[in-house]
Amino acid sequence: MNLSAMELSSEQLQAVLISAKSICVLTGAGVSQESGVPTFRGPGGLWRQYRPEDLAAPEAFERNPLLVWEWYAWRRELIQRAQPNAAHLGLVKIEETVTGRDGQFTLLTQNVDGLHERAGSRNVIRLHGSIWQLRCASCAEEREDYSVPLAPFPPRCSCASLMRPGVVWFGEPLPEDSWQKAADAAAACQVFLVIGTSALVYPAASLPLLGKRNGARVVEINPDSTSVSEIADIAVQSKAAEAFSALARFDRQKERA
Ligand code: OAD
């Protein structure tokens, strides 16, 4: 049988996934790119002239909260209109298959968009928080708010202070409980699937290496090379939704054969 590069990747990928008892997945902005949510780096990554580091930081919020909120309001609007794509849905299917045979499946995501949860993923650990969560910049008040547009804008707490997005900013620690669970899942898994992250932002970027050092097979899906490509056992150089659509086609072909 003559296999194209994509079919070959799908065959390898399926073989690896079928045999694994425990799978850990790390996703980044690239997994939502085909849903219409722009990534942070690379083409289309800049908002106005700003880099994410200029906006996703406590100092940026102190300096100009309105500018930071305008950026998040723009992303909230895009995300609200977006639908989960074949990659989000494919991960749900893998979770169902693995847990259906009493295996372990953990989805670690750097994304704050909530698309994995909307697709139906269950064991999701959000490393960088949620764009739908608002937190008071002064008191402990927190609330979920899915309204687009937000009113009043920028949003205020009942204590009259400004609310901030409930996401982790540069220079801030990750929630301790989420980080511990993520590190444990990374260290214990047999297969570590890394999808759509530039692997430039730490500590999340250290997780695939932690998996590799503990014996996991590392599989990457990303159209570009990253530091993960160097340690990956399989690097599928493709967009995430395209790779999962090819995997689904491959499954159907095999069923028919
Ligand atoms: P980046 O924007 O840094 O990287 C996106 C990655 O996705 C790149 O490696 C692209 O090659 C890849 N990519 C693009 N389109 C893709 C597609 N259709 N399918 C698969 N891969 C694709 O995003 P992250 O790595 O998620 O943090 O960035 C990490 C963190 O930096 C974010 O969580 C955010 C940001 O600043 C905070 O806000 C704290």
PDB file of C-alpha atoms and ligand atoms in Angstrom:
ATOM      1  CA  MET A   1       0.000   0.000   0.000  1.00  0.00           C
ATOM      2  CA  ASN A   2       1.275   3.442  -0.927  1.00  0.00           C
ATOM      3  CA  LEU A   3       0.851   5.867   1.930  1.00  0.00           C
ATOM      4  CA  SER A   4       1.136   9.631   1.718  1.00  0.00           C
ATOM      5  CA  ALA A   5       3.162  11.446   4.399  1.00  0.00           C
ATOM      6  CA  MET A   6      -0.084  12.317   6.187  1.00  0.00           C
ATOM      7  CA  GLU A   7      -1.393   8.741   6.001  1.00  0.00           C
ATOM      8  CA  LEU A   8       1.937   7.454   7.265  1.00  0.00           C
ATOM      9  CA  SER A   9       1.766   9.858  10.199  1.00  0.00           C
ATOM     10  CA  SER A  10      -1.814   8.772  10.861  1.00  0.00           C
ATOM     11  CA  GLU A  11      -0.814   5.118  10.831  1.00  0.00           C
ATOM     12  CA  GLN A  12       2.078   5.738  13.238  1.00  0.00           C
ATOM     13  CA  LEU A  13      -0.031   7.987  15.412  1.00  0.00           C
ATOM     14  CA  GLN A  14      -2.849   5.485  15.612  1.00  0.00           C
ATOM     15  CA  ALA A  15      -0.463   2.644  16.451  1.00  0.00           C
ATOM     16  CA  VAL A  16       1.021   4.683  19.313  1.00  0.00           C
ATOM     17  CA  LEU A  17      -2.350   5.810  20.659  1.00  0.00           C
ATOM     18  CA  ILE A  18      -3.972   2.362  20.467  1.00  0.00           C
ATOM     19  CA  SER A  19      -1.385   0.725  22.680  1.00  0.00           C
ATOM     20  CA  ALA A  20      -1.064   3.441  25.355  1.00  0.00           C
ATOM     21  CA  LYS A  21      -2.577   2.909  28.800  1.00  0.00           C
ATOM     22  CA  SER A  22      -1.927   6.480  29.865  1.00  0.00           C
ATOM     23  CA  ILE A  23      -1.893   9.544  27.659  1.00  0.00           C
ATOM     24  CA  CYS A  24      -1.066  13.090  28.580  1.00  0.00           C
ATOM     25  CA  VAL A  25      -1.741  15.908  26.126  1.00  0.00           C
ATOM     26  CA  LEU A  26      -0.396  19.469  26.195  1.00  0.00           C
ATOM     27  CA  THR A  27      -2.142  21.950  23.941  1.00  0.00           C
ATOM     28  CA  GLY A  28      -1.389  25.546  23.020  1.00  0.00           C
ATOM     29  CA  ALA A  29      -2.980  28.265  20.922  1.00  0.00           C
ATOM     30  CA  GLY A  30      -2.316  26.345  17.664  1.00  0.00           C
ATOM     31  CA  VAL A  31      -5.035  23.798  18.484  1.00  0.00           C
ATOM     32  CA  SER A  32      -7.660  26.582  18.279  1.00  0.00           C
ATOM     33  CA  GLN A  33      -6.156  28.331  15.226  1.00  0.00           C
ATOM     34  CA  GLU A  34      -8.364  26.454  12.762  1.00  0.00           C
ATOM     35  CA  SER A  35     -11.383  27.501  14.867  1.00  0.00           C
ATOM     36  CA  GLY A  36     -10.496  31.104  14.060  1.00  0.00           C
ATOM     37  CA  VAL A  37      -8.722  32.033  17.305  1.00  0.00           C
ATOM     38  CA  PRO A  38      -5.363  33.652  16.479  1.00  0.00           C
ATOM     39  CA  THR A  39      -2.159  32.289  18.016  1.00  0.00           C
ATOM     40  CA  PHE A  40       0.053  34.599  20.082  1.00  0.00           C
ATOM     41  CA  ARG A  41       3.235  34.288  18.050  1.00  0.00           C
ATOM     42  CA  GLY A  42       3.872  33.942  14.335  1.00  0.00           C
ATOM     43  CA  PRO A  43       1.613  35.240  11.539  1.00  0.00           C
ATOM     44  CA  GLY A  44      -1.427  37.120  12.872  1.00  0.00           C
ATOM     45  CA  GLY A  45      -0.013  36.969  16.411  1.00  0.00           C
ATOM     46  CA  LEU A  46       0.257  40.691  17.016  1.00  0.00           C
ATOM     47  CA  TRP A  47      -2.770  42.697  18.171  1.00  0.00           C
ATOM     48  CA  ARG A  48      -2.380  46.271  16.977  1.00  0.00           C
ATOM     49  CA  GLN A  49       1.411  46.578  17.442  1.00  0.00           C
ATOM     50  CA  TYR A  50       1.594  44.714  20.767  1.00  0.00           C
ATOM     51  CA  ARG A  51       3.247  41.410  21.613  1.00  0.00           C
ATOM     52  CA  PRO A  52       1.521  39.154  24.212  1.00  0.00           C
ATOM     53  CA  GLU A  53       4.291  39.962  26.716  1.00  0.00           C
ATOM     54  CA  ASP A  54       3.339  43.674  26.456  1.00  0.00           C
ATOM     55  CA  LEU A  55      -0.279  42.981  27.444  1.00  0.00           C
ATOM     56  CA  ALA A  56      -0.476  39.754  29.448  1.00  0.00           C
ATOM     57  CA  ALA A  57       1.390  41.145  32.440  1.00  0.00           C
ATOM     58  CA  PRO A  58       0.437  42.738  35.797  1.00  0.00           C
ATOM     59  CA  GLU A  59       2.548  45.829  34.979  1.00  0.00           C
ATOM     60  CA  ALA A  60       0.670  46.293  31.686  1.00  0.00           C
ATOM     61  CA  PHE A  61      -2.650  46.197  33.582  1.00  0.00           C
ATOM     62  CA  GLU A  62      -1.403  48.698  36.158  1.00  0.00           C
ATOM     63  CA  ARG A  63      -0.164  51.010  33.393  1.00  0.00           C
ATOM     64  CA  ASN A  64      -3.160  50.806  31.085  1.00  0.00           C
ATOM     65  CA  PRO A  65      -6.037  48.548  32.190  1.00  0.00           C
ATOM     66  CA  LEU A  66      -8.293  49.740  29.380  1.00  0.00           C
ATOM     67  CA  LEU A  67      -5.792  48.686  26.688  1.00  0.00           C
ATOM     68  CA  VAL A  68      -5.344  45.260  28.294  1.00  0.00           C
ATOM     69  CA  TRP A  69      -9.108  44.837  28.583  1.00  0.00           C
ATOM     70  CA  GLU A  70      -9.622  45.878  24.928  1.00  0.00           C
ATOM     71  CA  TRP A  71      -7.277  43.063  23.888  1.00  0.00           C
ATOM     72  CA  TYR A  72      -9.124  40.505  26.019  1.00  0.00           C
ATOM     73  CA  ALA A  73     -12.526  41.824  24.854  1.00  0.00           C
ATOM     74  CA  TRP A  74     -11.393  41.298  21.235  1.00  0.00           C
ATOM     75  CA  ARG A  75     -10.290  37.733  22.021  1.00  0.00           C
ATOM     76  CA  ARG A  76     -13.502  37.003  23.973  1.00  0.00           C
ATOM     77  CA  GLU A  77     -15.551  38.068  20.960  1.00  0.00           C
ATOM     78  CA  LEU A  78     -13.574  35.828  18.556  1.00  0.00           C
ATOM     79  CA  ILE A  79     -13.709  32.895  20.953  1.00  0.00           C
ATOM     80  CA  GLN A  80     -17.445  33.237  21.577  1.00  0.00           C
ATOM     81  CA  ARG A  81     -18.059  32.891  17.818  1.00  0.00           C
ATOM     82  CA  ALA A  82     -15.568  29.996  17.432  1.00  0.00           C
ATOM     83  CA  GLN A  83     -16.530  26.333  17.362  1.00  0.00           C
ATOM     84  CA  PRO A  84     -14.388  23.387  18.489  1.00  0.00           C
ATOM     85  CA  ASN A  85     -12.579  21.863  15.491  1.00  0.00           C
ATOM     86  CA  ALA A  86     -11.606  18.301  14.504  1.00  0.00           C
ATOM     87  CA  ALA A  87      -8.614  18.379  16.878  1.00  0.00           C
ATOM     88  CA  HIS A  88     -10.710  19.322  19.943  1.00  0.00           C
ATOM     89  CA  LEU A  89     -13.270  16.656  18.984  1.00  0.00           C
ATOM     90  CA  GLY A  90     -10.603  14.049  18.193  1.00  0.00           C
ATOM     91  CA  LEU A  91      -9.145  14.487  21.681  1.00  0.00           C
ATOM     92  CA  VAL A  92     -12.581  13.800  23.184  1.00  0.00           C
ATOM     93  CA  LYS A  93     -12.702  10.530  21.238  1.00  0.00           C
ATOM     94  CA  ILE A  94      -9.223   9.535  22.423  1.00  0.00           C
ATOM     95  CA  GLU A  95     -10.204  10.308  26.034  1.00  0.00           C
ATOM     96  CA  GLU A  96     -13.341   8.150  25.714  1.00  0.00           C
ATOM     97  CA  THR A  97     -11.324   5.280  24.198  1.00  0.00           C
ATOM     98  CA  VAL A  98      -8.541   5.401  26.788  1.00  0.00           C
ATOM     99  CA  THR A  99     -10.797   5.783  29.837  1.00  0.00           C
ATOM    100  CA  GLY A 100     -13.161   3.139  28.363  1.00  0.00           C
ATOM    101  CA  ARG A 101     -10.363   0.598  28.792  1.00  0.00           C
ATOM    102  CA  ASP A 102      -9.531   1.910  32.307  1.00  0.00           C
ATOM    103  CA  GLY A 103      -6.563   3.949  31.134  1.00  0.00           C
ATOM    104  CA  GLN A 104      -5.544   7.449  32.193  1.00  0.00           C
ATOM    105  CA  PHE A 105      -6.104  10.510  30.043  1.00  0.00           C
ATOM    106  CA  THR A 106      -5.119  14.033  31.103  1.00  0.00           C
ATOM    107  CA  LEU A 107      -5.437  17.101  28.930  1.00  0.00           C
ATOM    108  CA  LEU A 108      -3.179  19.951  29.997  1.00  0.00           C
ATOM    109  CA  THR A 109      -3.961  23.156  28.202  1.00  0.00           C
ATOM    110  CA  GLN A 110      -2.339  26.564  28.123  1.00  0.00           C
ATOM    111  CA  ASN A 111      -5.444  27.864  26.370  1.00  0.00           C
ATOM    112  CA  VAL A 112      -7.894  30.069  28.204  1.00  0.00           C
ATOM    113  CA  ASP A 113     -10.619  29.795  25.526  1.00  0.00           C
ATOM    114  CA  GLY A 114     -12.593  26.844  26.995  1.00  0.00           C
ATOM    115  CA  LEU A 115     -12.913  25.115  23.589  1.00  0.00           C
ATOM    116  CA  HIS A 116     -11.722  21.749  24.930  1.00  0.00           C
ATOM    117  CA  GLU A 117     -14.474  21.794  27.561  1.00  0.00           C
ATOM    118  CA  ARG A 118     -17.046  22.904  24.979  1.00  0.00           C
ATOM    119  CA  ALA A 119     -15.998  19.980  22.742  1.00  0.00           C
ATOM    120  CA  GLY A 120     -16.632  17.584  25.650  1.00  0.00           C
ATOM    121  CA  SER A 121     -13.177  16.876  27.100  1.00  0.00           C
ATOM    122  CA  ARG A 122     -13.541  15.905  30.758  1.00  0.00           C
ATOM    123  CA  ASN A 123     -10.180  15.664  32.471  1.00  0.00           C
ATOM    124  CA  VAL A 124      -8.870  19.104  31.533  1.00  0.00           C
ATOM    125  CA  ILE A 125      -6.273  20.958  33.585  1.00  0.00           C
ATOM    126  CA  ARG A 126      -6.145  24.641  32.704  1.00  0.00           C
ATOM    127  CA  LEU A 127      -2.648  25.858  33.343  1.00  0.00           C
ATOM    128  CA  HIS A 128      -3.257  29.511  32.443  1.00  0.00           C
ATOM    129  CA  GLY A 129      -6.800  30.045  33.767  1.00  0.00           C
ATOM    130  CA  SER A 130      -9.909  31.047  31.826  1.00  0.00           C
ATOM    131  CA  ILE A 131     -10.768  34.119  29.786  1.00  0.00           C
ATOM    132  CA  TRP A 132     -14.376  33.743  31.037  1.00  0.00           C
ATOM    133  CA  GLN A 133     -13.333  34.122  34.670  1.00  0.00           C
ATOM    134  CA  LEU A 134     -13.094  37.628  36.133  1.00  0.00           C
ATOM    135  CA  ARG A 135     -11.155  38.378  39.294  1.00  0.00           C
ATOM    136  CA  CYS A 136     -11.111  41.553  41.352  1.00  0.00           C
ATOM    137  CA  ALA A 137      -7.788  43.357  41.175  1.00  0.00           C
ATOM    138  CA  SER A 138      -8.156  44.358  44.876  1.00  0.00           C
ATOM    139  CA  CYS A 139     -10.357  41.933  46.850  1.00  0.00           C
ATOM    140  CA  ALA A 140     -10.868  38.155  46.562  1.00  0.00           C
ATOM    141  CA  GLU A 141     -14.091  38.397  44.484  1.00  0.00           C
ATOM    142  CA  GLU A 142     -14.269  36.121  41.404  1.00  0.00           C
ATOM    143  CA  ARG A 143     -17.026  35.343  38.940  1.00  0.00           C
ATOM    144  CA  GLU A 144     -17.658  33.626  35.628  1.00  0.00           C
ATOM    145  CA  ASP A 145     -18.935  36.001  32.963  1.00  0.00           C
ATOM    146  CA  TYR A 146     -19.634  34.917  29.380  1.00  0.00           C
ATOM    147  CA  SER A 147     -21.175  38.207  28.236  1.00  0.00           C
ATOM    148  CA  VAL A 148     -19.895  39.773  25.030  1.00  0.00           C
ATOM    149  CA  PRO A 149     -19.622  42.743  25.144  1.00  0.00           C
ATOM    150  CA  LEU A 150     -18.927  43.165  28.835  1.00  0.00           C
ATOM    151  CA  ALA A 151     -20.959  45.887  30.516  1.00  0.00           C
ATOM    152  CA  PRO A 152     -19.805  48.022  32.207  1.00  0.00           C
ATOM    153  CA  PHE A 153     -16.513  48.096  30.375  1.00  0.00           C
ATOM    154  CA  PRO A 154     -13.963  47.654  31.804  1.00  0.00           C
ATOM    155  CA  PRO A 155     -15.789  45.439  34.333  1.00  0.00           C
ATOM    156  CA  ARG A 156     -15.939  46.432  38.001  1.00  0.00           C
ATOM    157  CA  CYS A 157     -16.244  44.498  41.240  1.00  0.00           C
ATOM    158  CA  SER A 158     -18.946  45.122  43.875  1.00  0.00           C
ATOM    159  CA  CYS A 159     -16.122  46.763  45.899  1.00  0.00           C
ATOM    160  CA  ALA A 160     -15.818  49.299  43.012  1.00  0.00           C
ATOM    161  CA  SER A 161     -12.299  48.196  41.994  1.00  0.00           C
ATOM    162  CA  LEU A 162     -11.528  47.001  38.475  1.00  0.00           C
ATOM    163  CA  MET A 163     -11.912  43.325  37.672  1.00  0.00           C
ATOM    164  CA  ARG A 164      -9.092  41.649  35.739  1.00  0.00           C
ATOM    165  CA  PRO A 165      -9.189  38.566  33.516  1.00  0.00           C
ATOM    166  CA  GLY A 166      -8.808  35.356  35.538  1.00  0.00           C
ATOM    167  CA  VAL A 167      -5.775  34.237  33.567  1.00  0.00           C
ATOM    168  CA  VAL A 168      -2.142  33.696  34.491  1.00  0.00           C
ATOM    169  CA  TRP A 169       0.043  36.563  33.343  1.00  0.00           C
ATOM    170  CA  PHE A 170       3.781  36.676  32.678  1.00  0.00           C
ATOM    171  CA  GLY A 171       5.638  36.770  35.984  1.00  0.00           C
ATOM    172  CA  GLU A 172       2.745  35.166  37.904  1.00  0.00           C
ATOM    173  CA  PRO A 173       2.848  31.624  39.305  1.00  0.00           C
ATOM    174  CA  LEU A 174       0.618  28.893  37.906  1.00  0.00           C
ATOM    175  CA  PRO A 175      -2.141  27.673  40.262  1.00  0.00           C
ATOM    176  CA  GLU A 176      -0.252  25.272  42.522  1.00  0.00           C
ATOM    177  CA  ASP A 177      -2.814  22.485  42.479  1.00  0.00           C
ATOM    178  CA  SER A 178      -3.082  22.508  38.647  1.00  0.00           C
ATOM    179  CA  TRP A 179       0.680  22.548  38.275  1.00  0.00           C
ATOM    180  CA  GLN A 180       1.159  19.594  40.642  1.00  0.00           C
ATOM    181  CA  LYS A 181      -1.487  17.542  38.822  1.00  0.00           C
ATOM    182  CA  ALA A 182       0.074  18.464  35.465  1.00  0.00           C
ATOM    183  CA  ALA A 183       3.568  17.473  36.568  1.00  0.00           C
ATOM    184  CA  ASP A 184       2.275  14.176  38.020  1.00  0.00           C
ATOM    185  CA  ALA A 185       0.383  13.334  34.799  1.00  0.00           C
ATOM    186  CA  ALA A 186       3.408  14.247  32.657  1.00  0.00           C
ATOM    187  CA  ALA A 187       5.746  12.080  34.728  1.00  0.00           C
ATOM    188  CA  ALA A 188       3.386   9.081  34.740  1.00  0.00           C
ATOM    189  CA  CYS A 189       2.200   8.900  31.117  1.00  0.00           C
ATOM    190  CA  GLN A 190       3.291   6.434  28.427  1.00  0.00           C
ATOM    191  CA  VAL A 191       2.480   8.789  25.556  1.00  0.00           C
ATOM    192  CA  PHE A 192       2.810  12.555  25.662  1.00  0.00           C
ATOM    193  CA  LEU A 193       1.019  14.307  22.812  1.00  0.00           C
ATOM    194  CA  VAL A 194       2.001  17.965  22.273  1.00  0.00           C
ATOM    195  CA  ILE A 195      -0.255  19.990  19.994  1.00  0.00           C
ATOM    196  CA  GLY A 196       0.038  23.551  18.730  1.00  0.00           C
ATOM    197  CA  THR A 197       2.404  25.150  21.193  1.00  0.00           C
ATOM    198  CA  SER A 198       5.587  27.093  20.472  1.00  0.00           C
ATOM    199  CA  ALA A 199       6.905  25.655  23.783  1.00  0.00           C
ATOM    200  CA  LEU A 200       8.440  29.019  24.620  1.00  0.00           C
ATOM    201  CA  VAL A 201       6.494  29.841  27.770  1.00  0.00           C
ATOM    202  CA  TYR A 202       7.623  28.182  31.010  1.00  0.00           C
ATOM    203  CA  PRO A 203       6.876  26.279  33.149  1.00  0.00           C
ATOM    204  CA  ALA A 204       4.296  24.662  30.787  1.00  0.00           C
ATOM    205  CA  ALA A 205       6.997  24.155  28.137  1.00  0.00           C
ATOM    206  CA  SER A 206       9.001  21.950  30.512  1.00  0.00           C
ATOM    207  CA  LEU A 207       6.250  19.291  30.741  1.00  0.00           C
ATOM    208  CA  PRO A 208       7.022  17.327  27.516  1.00  0.00           C
ATOM    209  CA  LEU A 209      10.653  16.972  28.616  1.00  0.00           C
ATOM    210  CA  LEU A 210       9.512  15.770  32.038  1.00  0.00           C
ATOM    211  CA  GLY A 211       7.422  13.120  30.251  1.00  0.00           C
ATOM    212  CA  LYS A 212      10.312  12.132  27.992  1.00  0.00           C
ATOM    213  CA  ARG A 213      12.727  11.781  30.941  1.00  0.00           C
ATOM    214  CA  ASN A 214      10.240   9.455  32.618  1.00  0.00           C
ATOM    215  CA  GLY A 215       9.992   7.192  29.589  1.00  0.00           C
ATOM    216  CA  ALA A 216       7.039   8.622  27.645  1.00  0.00           C
ATOM    217  CA  ARG A 217       6.936   8.511  23.860  1.00  0.00           C
ATOM    218  CA  VAL A 218       6.557  12.095  22.725  1.00  0.00           C
ATOM    219  CA  VAL A 219       4.381  12.897  19.727  1.00  0.00           C
ATOM    220  CA  GLU A 220       4.124  16.438  18.387  1.00  0.00           C
ATOM    221  CA  ILE A 221       1.557  17.915  16.004  1.00  0.00           C
ATOM    222  CA  ASN A 222       2.647  21.336  14.760  1.00  0.00           C
ATOM    223  CA  PRO A 223       3.234  22.710  11.235  1.00  0.00           C
ATOM    224  CA  ASP A 224       6.467  24.329  12.518  1.00  0.00           C
ATOM    225  CA  SER A 225       9.505  22.970  14.338  1.00  0.00           C
ATOM    226  CA  THR A 226       9.845  23.737  18.049  1.00  0.00           C
ATOM    227  CA  SER A 227      12.146  22.604  20.862  1.00  0.00           C
ATOM    228  CA  VAL A 228       9.702  19.690  21.356  1.00  0.00           C
ATOM    229  CA  SER A 229      10.409  18.487  17.785  1.00  0.00           C
ATOM    230  CA  GLU A 230      13.986  17.717  18.892  1.00  0.00           C
ATOM    231  CA  ILE A 231      12.851  15.248  21.572  1.00  0.00           C
ATOM    232  CA  ALA A 232       9.754  13.944  19.745  1.00  0.00           C
ATOM    233  CA  ASP A 233       9.555  10.273  18.708  1.00  0.00           C
ATOM    234  CA  ILE A 234       7.024  11.286  16.060  1.00  0.00           C
ATOM    235  CA  ALA A 235       6.653  14.832  14.763  1.00  0.00           C
ATOM    236  CA  VAL A 236       3.586  15.291  12.578  1.00  0.00           C
ATOM    237  CA  GLN A 237       4.256  18.474  10.605  1.00  0.00           C
ATOM    238  CA  SER A 238       0.697  19.498  10.022  1.00  0.00           C
ATOM    239  CA  LYS A 239      -2.083  21.659  11.343  1.00  0.00           C
ATOM    240  CA  ALA A 240      -3.945  20.077  14.246  1.00  0.00           C
ATOM    241  CA  ALA A 241      -7.456  19.822  12.750  1.00  0.00           C
ATOM    242  CA  GLU A 242      -5.977  18.538   9.468  1.00  0.00           C
ATOM    243  CA  ALA A 243      -4.012  15.843  11.323  1.00  0.00           C
ATOM    244  CA  PHE A 244      -7.087  14.710  13.294  1.00  0.00           C
ATOM    245  CA  SER A 245      -9.252  14.701  10.157  1.00  0.00           C
ATOM    246  CA  ALA A 246      -6.629  12.500   8.453  1.00  0.00           C
ATOM    247  CA  LEU A 247      -6.615  10.216  11.485  1.00  0.00           C
ATOM    248  CA  ALA A 248     -10.418   9.896  11.322  1.00  0.00           C
ATOM    249  CA  ARG A 249     -10.238   9.148   7.547  1.00  0.00           C
ATOM    250  CA  PHE A 250      -7.542   6.556   8.223  1.00  0.00           C
ATOM    251  CA  ASP A 251      -9.776   4.939  10.894  1.00  0.00           C
ATOM    252  CA  ARG A 252     -12.692   4.730   8.455  1.00  0.00           C
ATOM    253  CA  GLN A 253     -10.481   3.272   5.682  1.00  0.00           C
ATOM    254  CA  LYS A 254      -9.226   0.609   8.086  1.00  0.00           C
ATOM    255  CA  GLU A 255     -12.769  -0.239   9.171  1.00  0.00           C
ATOM    256  CA  ARG A 256     -13.743  -0.741   5.503  1.00  0.00           C
ATOM    257  CA  ALA A 257     -10.612  -2.765   4.609  1.00  0.00           C
TER     258      ALA A 257
HETATM  259  P1  OAD B   1       2.051  30.446  20.493  1.00  0.00           P
HETATM  260  O1  OAD B   1       1.317  31.487  19.744  1.00  0.00           O
HETATM  261  O2  OAD B   1       3.326  30.829  21.147  1.00  0.00           O
HETATM  262  O3  OAD B   1       2.383  29.219  19.539  1.00  0.00           O
HETATM  263  C1  OAD B   1       1.416  28.648  18.713  1.00  0.00           C
HETATM  264  C2  OAD B   1       2.014  27.402  18.075  1.00  0.00           C
HETATM  265  O4  OAD B   1       0.993  26.786  17.326  1.00  0.00           O
HETATM  266  C3  OAD B   1       3.184  27.661  17.128  1.00  0.00           C
HETATM  267  O5  OAD B   1       4.237  26.733  17.380  1.00  0.00           O
HETATM  268  C4  OAD B   1       2.582  27.403  15.740  1.00  0.00           C
HETATM  269  O6  OAD B   1       3.529  26.811  14.827  1.00  0.00           O
HETATM  270  C5  OAD B   1       1.502  26.399  16.056  1.00  0.00           C
HETATM  271  N1  OAD B   1       0.354  26.404  15.146  1.00  0.00           N
HETATM  272  C6  OAD B   1      -0.153  27.420  14.407  1.00  0.00           C
HETATM  273  N2  OAD B   1      -1.255  27.025  13.750  1.00  0.00           N
HETATM  274  C7  OAD B   1      -1.458  25.718  14.073  1.00  0.00           C
HETATM  275  C8  OAD B   1      -2.434  24.745  13.738  1.00  0.00           C
HETATM  276  N3  OAD B   1      -3.450  25.040  12.937  1.00  0.00           N
HETATM  277  N4  OAD B   1      -2.314  23.510  14.265  1.00  0.00           N
HETATM  278  C9  OAD B   1      -1.292  23.191  15.100  1.00  0.00           C
HETATM  279  N5  OAD B   1      -0.347  24.073  15.459  1.00  0.00           N
HETATM  280  C10 OAD B   1      -0.425  25.322  14.966  1.00  0.00           C
HETATM  281  O7  OAD B   1       1.001  29.837  21.540  1.00  0.00           O
HETATM  282  P2  OAD B   1       1.288  29.033  22.895  1.00  0.00           P
HETATM  283  O8  OAD B   1       2.433  28.109  22.736  1.00  0.00           O
HETATM  284  O9  OAD B   1      -0.011  28.496  23.335  1.00  0.00           O
HETATM  285  O10 OAD B   1       0.137  32.758  27.843  1.00  0.00           O
HETATM  286  O11 OAD B   1       1.708  30.208  23.851  1.00  0.00           O
HETATM  287  C11 OAD B   1       1.946  29.935  25.199  1.00  0.00           C
HETATM  288  C12 OAD B   1       1.443  31.063  26.052  1.00  0.00           C
HETATM  289  O12 OAD B   1       1.947  32.305  25.576  1.00  0.00           O
HETATM  290  C13 OAD B   1      -0.054  31.264  25.997  1.00  0.00           C
HETATM  291  O13 OAD B   1      -0.753  30.416  26.876  1.00  0.00           O
HETATM  292  C14 OAD B   1      -0.203  32.684  26.447  1.00  0.00           C
HETATM  293  C15 OAD B   1       0.873  33.288  25.591  1.00  0.00           C
HETATM  294  O14 OAD B   1       1.364  34.479  26.020  1.00  0.00           O
HETATM  295  C16 OAD B   1      -0.340  33.726  28.604  1.00  0.00           C
HETATM  296  O15 OAD B   1      -1.192  34.519  28.245  1.00  0.00           O
HETATM  297  C17 OAD B   1       0.266  33.728  29.964  1.00  0.00           C
END
